[in-house]
Coordinates of C-alpha atoms in Angstrom, one line a residue:
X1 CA 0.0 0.0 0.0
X2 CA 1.9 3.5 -1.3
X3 CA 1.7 6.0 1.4
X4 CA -1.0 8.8 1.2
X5 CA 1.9 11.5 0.0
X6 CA 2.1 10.0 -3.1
X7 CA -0.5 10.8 -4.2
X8 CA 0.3 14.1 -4.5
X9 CA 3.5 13.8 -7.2
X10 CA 1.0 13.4 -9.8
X11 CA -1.1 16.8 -10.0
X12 CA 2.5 18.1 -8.8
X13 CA 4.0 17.2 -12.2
X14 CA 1.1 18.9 -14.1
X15 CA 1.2 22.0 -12.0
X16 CA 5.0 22.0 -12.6
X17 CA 4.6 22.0 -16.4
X18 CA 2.3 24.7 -16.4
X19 CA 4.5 26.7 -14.2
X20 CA 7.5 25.8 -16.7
X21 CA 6.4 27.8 -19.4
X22 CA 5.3 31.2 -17.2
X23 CA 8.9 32.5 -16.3
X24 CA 10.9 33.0 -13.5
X25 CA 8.2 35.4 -11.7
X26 CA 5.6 33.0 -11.0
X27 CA 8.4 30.4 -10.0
X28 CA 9.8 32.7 -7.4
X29 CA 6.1 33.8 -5.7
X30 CA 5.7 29.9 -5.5
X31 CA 8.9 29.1 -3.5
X32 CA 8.1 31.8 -1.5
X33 CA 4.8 31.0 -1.2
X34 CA 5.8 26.8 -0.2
X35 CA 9.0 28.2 2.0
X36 CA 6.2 30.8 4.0
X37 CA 3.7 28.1 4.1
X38 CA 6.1 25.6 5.6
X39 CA 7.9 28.1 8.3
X40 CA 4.5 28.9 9.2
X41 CA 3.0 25.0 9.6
X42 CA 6.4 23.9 11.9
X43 CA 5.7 26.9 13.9
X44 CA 2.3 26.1 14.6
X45 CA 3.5 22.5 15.3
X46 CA 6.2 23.0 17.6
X47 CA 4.4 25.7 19.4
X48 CA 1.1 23.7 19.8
X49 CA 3.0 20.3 20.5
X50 CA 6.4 21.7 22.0
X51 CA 8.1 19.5 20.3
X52 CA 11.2 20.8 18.0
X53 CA 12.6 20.1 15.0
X54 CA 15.8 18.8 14.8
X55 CA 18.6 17.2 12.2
X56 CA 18.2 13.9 11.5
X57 CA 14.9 13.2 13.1
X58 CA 11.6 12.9 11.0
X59 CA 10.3 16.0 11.3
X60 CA 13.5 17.4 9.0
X61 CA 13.1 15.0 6.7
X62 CA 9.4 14.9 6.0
X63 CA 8.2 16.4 2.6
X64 CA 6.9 19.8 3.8
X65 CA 9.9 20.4 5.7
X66 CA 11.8 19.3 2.4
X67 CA 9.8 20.7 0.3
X68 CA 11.6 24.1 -0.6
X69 CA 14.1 22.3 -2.0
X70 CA 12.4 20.6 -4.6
X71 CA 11.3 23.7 -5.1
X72 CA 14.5 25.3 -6.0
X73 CA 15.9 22.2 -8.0
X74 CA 12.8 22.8 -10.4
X75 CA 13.4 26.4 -10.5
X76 CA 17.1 25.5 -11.5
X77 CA 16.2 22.9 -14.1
X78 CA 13.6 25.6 -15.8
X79 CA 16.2 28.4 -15.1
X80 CA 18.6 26.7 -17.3
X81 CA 16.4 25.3 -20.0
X82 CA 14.4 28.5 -20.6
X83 CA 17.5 31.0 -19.9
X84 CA 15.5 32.8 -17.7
X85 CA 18.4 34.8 -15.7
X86 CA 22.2 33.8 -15.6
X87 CA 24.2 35.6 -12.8
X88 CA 27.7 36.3 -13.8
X89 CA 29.9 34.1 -12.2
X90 CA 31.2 36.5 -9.2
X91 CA 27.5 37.6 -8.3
X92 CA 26.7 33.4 -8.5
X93 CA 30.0 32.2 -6.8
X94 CA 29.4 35.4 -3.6
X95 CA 25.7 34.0 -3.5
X96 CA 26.5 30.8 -3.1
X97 CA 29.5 31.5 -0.5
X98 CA 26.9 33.8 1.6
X99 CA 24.3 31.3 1.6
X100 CA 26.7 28.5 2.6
X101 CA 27.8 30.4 5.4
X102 CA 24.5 31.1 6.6
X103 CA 23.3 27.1 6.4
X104 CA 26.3 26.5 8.2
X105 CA 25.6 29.0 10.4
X106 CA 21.8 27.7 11.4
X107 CA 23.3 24.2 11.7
X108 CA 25.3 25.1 14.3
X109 CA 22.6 28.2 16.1
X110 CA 20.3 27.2 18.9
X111 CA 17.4 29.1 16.7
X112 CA 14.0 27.4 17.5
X113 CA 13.3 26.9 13.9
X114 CA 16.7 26.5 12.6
X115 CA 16.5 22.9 11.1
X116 CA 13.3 24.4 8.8
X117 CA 15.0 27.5 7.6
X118 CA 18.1 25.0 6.8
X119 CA 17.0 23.3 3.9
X120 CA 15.6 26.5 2.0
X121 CA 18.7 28.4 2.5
X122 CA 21.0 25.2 1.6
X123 CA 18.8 25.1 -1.5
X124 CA 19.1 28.3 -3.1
X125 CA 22.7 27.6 -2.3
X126 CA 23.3 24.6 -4.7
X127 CA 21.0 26.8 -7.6
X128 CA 23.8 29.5 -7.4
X129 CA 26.3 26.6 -7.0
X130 CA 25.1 25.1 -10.3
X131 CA 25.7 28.4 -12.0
X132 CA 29.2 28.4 -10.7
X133 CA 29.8 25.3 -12.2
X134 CA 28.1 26.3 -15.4
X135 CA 30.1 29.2 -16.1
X136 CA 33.6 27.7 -14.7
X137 CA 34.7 25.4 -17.1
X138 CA 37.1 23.5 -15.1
X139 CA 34.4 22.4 -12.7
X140 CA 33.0 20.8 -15.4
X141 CA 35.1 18.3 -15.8
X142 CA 33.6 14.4 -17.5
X143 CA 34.4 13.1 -14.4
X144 CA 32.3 15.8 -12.4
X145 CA 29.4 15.2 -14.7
X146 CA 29.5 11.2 -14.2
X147 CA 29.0 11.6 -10.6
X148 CA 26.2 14.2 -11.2
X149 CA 24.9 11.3 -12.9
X150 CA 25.3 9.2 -10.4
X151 CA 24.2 11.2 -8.1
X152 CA 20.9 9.6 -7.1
X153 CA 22.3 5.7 -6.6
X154 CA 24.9 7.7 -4.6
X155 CA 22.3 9.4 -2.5
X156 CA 20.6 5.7 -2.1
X157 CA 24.2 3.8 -1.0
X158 CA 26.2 6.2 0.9
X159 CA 25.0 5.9 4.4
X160 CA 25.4 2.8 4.3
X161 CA 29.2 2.9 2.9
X162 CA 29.6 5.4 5.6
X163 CA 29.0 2.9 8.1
X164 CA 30.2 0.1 7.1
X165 CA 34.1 2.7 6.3
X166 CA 33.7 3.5 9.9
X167 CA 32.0 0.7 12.1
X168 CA 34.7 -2.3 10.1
X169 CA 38.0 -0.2 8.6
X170 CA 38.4 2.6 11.4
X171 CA 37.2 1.0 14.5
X172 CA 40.3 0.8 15.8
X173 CA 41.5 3.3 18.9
X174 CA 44.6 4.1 16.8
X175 CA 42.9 6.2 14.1
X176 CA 41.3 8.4 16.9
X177 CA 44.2 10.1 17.4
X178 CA 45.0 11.0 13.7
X179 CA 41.1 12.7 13.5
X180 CA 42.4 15.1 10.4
X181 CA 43.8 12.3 8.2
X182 CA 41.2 10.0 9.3
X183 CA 38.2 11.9 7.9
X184 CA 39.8 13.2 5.0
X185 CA 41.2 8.8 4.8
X186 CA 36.9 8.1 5.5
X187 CA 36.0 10.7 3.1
X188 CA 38.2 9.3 -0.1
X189 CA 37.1 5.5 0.6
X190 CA 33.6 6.7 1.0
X191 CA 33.4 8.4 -2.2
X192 CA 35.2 5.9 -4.2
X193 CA 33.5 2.5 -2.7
X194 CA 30.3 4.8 -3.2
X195 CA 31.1 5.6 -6.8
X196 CA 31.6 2.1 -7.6
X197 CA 28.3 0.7 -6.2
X198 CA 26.4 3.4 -7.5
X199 CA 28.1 3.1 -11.1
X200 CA 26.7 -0.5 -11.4
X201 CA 23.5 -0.1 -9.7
X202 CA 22.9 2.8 -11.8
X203 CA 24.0 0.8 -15.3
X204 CA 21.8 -2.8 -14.2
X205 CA 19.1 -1.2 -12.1
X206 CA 18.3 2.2 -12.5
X207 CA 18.9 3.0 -16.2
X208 CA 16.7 -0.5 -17.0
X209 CA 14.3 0.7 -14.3
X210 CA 14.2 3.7 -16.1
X211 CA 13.3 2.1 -19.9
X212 CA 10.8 -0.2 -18.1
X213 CA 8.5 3.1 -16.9
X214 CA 9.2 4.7 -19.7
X215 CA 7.8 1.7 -21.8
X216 CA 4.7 1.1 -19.5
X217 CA 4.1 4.7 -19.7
X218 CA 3.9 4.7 -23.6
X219 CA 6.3 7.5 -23.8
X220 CA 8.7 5.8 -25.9
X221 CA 11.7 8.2 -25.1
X222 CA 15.1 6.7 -24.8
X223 CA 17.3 6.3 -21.6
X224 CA 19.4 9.3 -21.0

């Protein structure tokens, strides 16, 4: 049984394609419309239940809490296929620095609602940090763009690298007391190990996964 949620995604995907072709304007009064709506929901909730919302707990993760950030990822897809506006890269590149250091910022502050404000502003972050790219071609490297396309089977298997890099490979009381090259050691064998999984996932699973919906759905496209 599909939870209830779901059954949103569909008039979703018909409201975003009428958005798509109605410019940047109507896009930007709809974040701010979702990120006011959602400030303004886990304010009633934690004020009404005192309860709080914090990192990693499901009340962060849940859709509405999440759901400025879908939000921005569709404004950058349309933003880039329609050339609606294209910062230059200094305006993009101090946009994206601010913003970083104020997600960082709320991850670290007591704020009451910090943990709701945190994915909106670490949103609009990555939009200006795709421009950045964009306009740098040295971030744009074929490698950099594999991983991009990667990037969900990544999203899917990395947890689960993490743990098993650090509860098997660095569980020894030795590497606590090299805690610089040990991250930066956890880091590199997470990325690569995660890479790898997600490289033949993504080739046997999700690109076949892919032609199958595509060929139930009658759309007949071909598999990016």
């Amino acid at each position: 049984m599909c939870p209830p949620y779901l059954l949103f995604f569909p008039p979703a995907f018909r409201l975003v394609a009428w958005f798509g072709r109605r410019g940047l304007g109507p896009w930007a009064l709809a974040w701010v419309g979702c990120f006011a709506a959602t400030l303004a929901f886990y304010s009633w909730l934690t004020d009404g239940f005192l309860i709080a919302v914090l990192n990693s707990t499901s009340l962060y993760f849940n859709l509405a809490n999440q759901l400025p950030v879908f939000m921005a990822g569709l404004v950058a897809y349309f933003v880039r296929r329609e050339g609606w506006w294209r910062p230059t890269r200094p305006v993009a590149l101090a946009g994206f620095a601010v913003l970083t250091a104020g997600a960082m910022a709320l991850e670290q502050s007591s704020l009451p609602y910090a943990f709701v404000l945190l994915p909106s502003v670490s949103g609009l972050a990555f939009v200006l940090l795709l421009e950045v790219f964009a306009q740098w071609p040295a971030l744009s490297a074929g490698w950099l763009q594999q991983l991009g396309r990667l990037s969900f089977s990544i999203y899917l298997f990395h947890s689960a690298v993490v743990y098993l890099v650090t509860r098997h490979l660095f569980a020894s009381p030795v590497w606590n007391a090299w805690a610089v090259s040990r991250q930066i050691l956890i880091f590199a064998l997470t990325v690569g190990i995660t890479a790898f999984v997600a490289a033949v996932t993504e080739r046997w699973i999700e690109r076949p996964g892919i032609a199958l919906g595509r060929r139930l759905a009658g759309s007949g496209g071909k598999v990016p």
